[in-house]
CSV table of C-alpha atoms and ligand atoms in Angstrom, one decimal:
chain,number,residue,atom,x,y,z
A,230,MET,CA,117.9,176.4,104.6
A,231,ASN,CA,119.0,176.4,108.2
A,232,LYS,CA,116.6,173.5,109.0
A,233,ASP,CA,118.1,171.5,106.1
A,234,ASN,CA,121.6,172.0,107.5
A,235,GLU,CA,120.5,170.8,110.9
A,236,GLN,CA,119.0,167.7,109.3
A,237,LEU,CA,122.2,167.0,107.4
A,238,ASP,CA,124.3,167.5,110.5
A,239,ALA,CA,122.0,165.1,112.4
A,240,LEU,CA,122.2,162.5,109.6
A,241,GLU,CA,126.0,162.9,109.4
A,242,ASN,CA,126.3,162.3,113.2
A,243,LYS,CA,124.1,159.3,113.0
A,244,VAL,CA,126.1,157.8,110.1
A,245,ALA,CA,129.4,158.6,111.8
A,246,LYS,CA,128.2,156.9,115.1
A,247,ALA,CA,127.0,153.8,113.2
A,248,LEU,CA,130.3,153.6,111.2
A,249,GLY,CA,132.3,153.9,114.5
A,250,GLU,CA,130.3,151.1,116.1
A,251,ASP,CA,130.7,148.9,113.1
A,252,LEU,CA,134.5,149.5,112.9
A,253,LYS,CA,134.8,148.8,116.7
A,254,ALA,CA,133.0,145.5,116.3
A,255,LEU,CA,135.1,144.6,113.3
A,256,PHE,CA,138.5,145.1,115.0
A,257,SER,CA,137.7,144.1,118.6
A,258,PRO,CA,139.0,140.8,119.9
A,259,ALA,CA,136.6,137.9,119.3
A,260,GLY,CA,136.4,137.1,123.0
A,261,ARG,CA,138.3,136.6,126.2
A,262,THR,CA,140.9,133.8,126.3
A,263,PRO,CA,140.2,131.5,129.2
A,264,ASP,CA,142.9,131.5,132.0
A,265,GLU,CA,143.7,127.8,131.5
A,266,VAL,CA,144.6,128.4,127.9
A,267,ASP,CA,146.8,131.4,128.8
A,268,ARG,CA,148.6,129.3,131.4
A,269,ALA,CA,149.0,126.3,129.0
A,270,VAL,CA,150.5,128.6,126.4
A,271,LEU,CA,152.9,130.2,128.9
A,272,ASP,CA,154.0,126.8,130.2
A,273,ALA,CA,154.6,125.5,126.8
A,274,THR,CA,156.6,128.6,125.9
A,275,ARG,CA,158.7,128.4,129.0
A,276,LYS,CA,159.5,124.8,128.3
A,277,ARG,CA,160.6,125.6,124.8
A,278,LEU,CA,162.7,128.6,125.9
A,279,VAL,CA,164.4,126.7,128.8
A,280,ARG,CA,165.3,123.6,126.8
A,281,PRO,CA,167.5,125.3,124.3
A,282,ARG,CA,169.4,127.0,127.1
A,283,ARG,CA,170.3,123.5,128.4
A,284,HIS,CA,171.4,122.5,124.9
A,285,ARG,CA,173.5,125.7,124.7
A,286,TRP,CA,175.3,124.8,127.9
A,287,ARG,CA,175.9,121.3,126.5
A,288,LEU,CA,177.4,122.8,123.4
A,289,VAL,CA,179.5,125.2,125.4
A,290,ARG,CA,180.8,122.3,127.5
A,291,ALA,CA,181.4,120.1,124.5
A,292,GLY,CA,183.3,123.0,122.8
A,293,ALA,CA,185.4,123.6,125.9
A,294,ALA,CA,186.2,119.9,126.1
A,295,ALA,CA,187.1,119.8,122.4
A,296,MET,CA,189.3,122.8,122.8
A,297,ALA,CA,191.0,121.3,125.9
A,298,ALA,CA,191.6,118.1,124.0
A,299,VAL,CA,193.2,120.1,121.1
A,300,VAL,CA,195.4,122.0,123.5
A,301,LEU,CA,196.4,118.8,125.3
A,302,LEU,CA,197.1,117.1,122.0
A,303,ALA,CA,199.3,120.0,120.9
A,304,VAL,CA,201.2,119.9,124.2
A,305,VAL,CA,201.6,116.2,124.0
A,306,LEU,CA,202.8,116.3,120.4
A,307,ASN,CA,205.2,119.2,121.2
A,308,VAL,CA,206.6,117.4,124.2
A,309,THR,CA,206.9,114.2,122.3
A,310,ARG,CA,208.6,115.9,119.4
A,311,ASP,CA,211.0,117.7,121.8
A,312,HIS,CA,211.6,114.4,123.7
A,313,VAL,CA,212.4,112.6,120.4
A,314,GLY,CA,214.7,115.4,119.4
A,315,ARG,CA,216.6,115.1,122.7
A,316,MET,CA,216.7,111.3,122.6
A,317,HIS,CA,217.7,111.0,118.9
A,318,PRO,CA,219.3,114.3,117.9
A,319,ALA,CA,220.5,112.8,114.6
A,320,ALA,CA,216.9,112.0,113.6
A,321,THR,CA,215.9,115.7,113.7
A,322,ALA,CA,219.2,117.3,112.8
A,323,THR,CA,219.1,115.7,109.3
A,324,ALA,CA,216.1,117.6,108.1
A,325,PRO,CA,217.7,120.1,105.7
A,326,ALA,CA,214.8,122.6,106.1
A,327,ASP,CA,215.5,122.8,109.8
A,328,ILE,CA,217.8,125.7,109.3
A,329,ASP,CA,218.4,126.5,113.0
A,330,HIS,CA,218.7,122.8,114.1
A,331,ASN,CA,216.0,123.0,116.8
A,332,GLY,CA,214.2,119.9,115.7
A,333,ARG,CA,211.3,121.7,114.2
A,334,ILE,CA,210.7,123.1,110.7
A,335,ASP,CA,208.8,126.3,111.2
A,336,ILE,CA,208.4,129.7,109.6
A,337,LEU,CA,211.4,130.9,111.6
A,338,ASP,CA,213.6,128.6,109.6
A,339,ALA,CA,212.4,130.2,106.4
A,340,TYR,CA,213.0,133.6,107.9
A,341,LYS,CA,216.5,132.6,109.0
A,342,LEU,CA,217.4,131.2,105.6
A,343,ALA,CA,216.2,134.4,104.0
A,344,ARG,CA,218.3,136.4,106.4
A,345,ARG,CA,221.3,134.2,105.6
A,346,LEU,CA,220.8,134.8,101.9
A,347,GLU,CA,221.0,138.5,102.4
A,348,GLY,CA,223.9,138.4,104.9
A,349,PRO,CA,227.6,137.9,104.5
A,350,GLY,CA,227.7,134.4,106.0
A,351,ALA,CA,228.4,131.2,104.0
A,352,LEU,CA,225.5,129.2,102.7
A,353,GLU,CA,225.4,125.5,103.4
A,354,ALA,CA,225.0,123.2,100.4
A,355,ARG,CA,222.3,121.3,102.3
A,356,TRP,CA,220.0,124.3,102.1
A,357,ASP,CA,219.7,123.8,98.4
A,358,LEU,CA,216.4,122.1,98.9
A,359,ASN,CA,215.3,122.1,95.3
A,360,ALA,CA,218.7,120.7,94.2
A,361,ASP,CA,219.2,123.3,91.5
A,362,GLY,CA,222.8,124.0,92.5
A,363,GLN,CA,222.3,127.3,94.3
A,364,VAL,CA,220.7,128.4,97.6
A,365,ASP,CA,218.2,131.2,96.8
A,366,ARG,CA,214.7,132.5,97.3
A,367,ALA,CA,213.2,129.3,95.8
A,368,ASP,CA,214.7,127.3,98.7
A,369,VAL,CA,213.3,129.8,101.2
A,370,ASP,CA,209.9,129.3,99.7
A,371,LEU,CA,210.3,125.5,100.1
A,372,VAL,CA,211.2,125.9,103.8
A,373,ALA,CA,208.2,128.2,104.2
A,374,PHE,CA,206.0,125.7,102.4
A,375,ALA,CA,207.3,122.8,104.7
A,376,ALA,CA,206.6,125.0,107.7
A,377,VAL,CA,203.0,125.5,107.0
A,378,ARG,CA,202.2,121.9,105.9
A,379,LEU,CA,199.7,120.3,108.2
A,380,ASP,CA,201.9,117.2,108.8
A,381,GLY,CA,204.6,119.4,110.3
A,382,GLY,CA,206.8,119.6,107.3
A,383,ALA,CA,209.3,117.0,108.3
B,508,CA,CA1,214.0,124.9,113.0
B,509,CA,CA1,218.1,125.8,95.4
């Protein structure tokens, strides 16, 4: 009985050792990669990683240039609009939605008209923008709509 157990243990050790060697062979790398291949892969990877960085800077520069152009355009348009307003005050003062007569129709005009509706002051007939015979909230809405239009509302 004791001898049978020793034989079983020896057989179990032998099978376990063979199984371990088989598993090791199955999951071990196929072979060593030559240094030239390693270097070529690293060089190709570096080139790929460096190139997008250059593109990124180009995009950042293009975005900054576009933003500067937009700011410059806004400044030029604002200066031009102010200049036209000073040179030809009648041209801008006639816009009925320009409640505060500053040459621009903006959300402040809607706010000021709304305040005038609630206040004790007289309402001007030219503020009846929808021509329904009274100056009311609907006219304020029209001023606000004109203020947010992309073409400046004039
Ligand atoms: Ca205004
Ligand atoms: Ca009205």
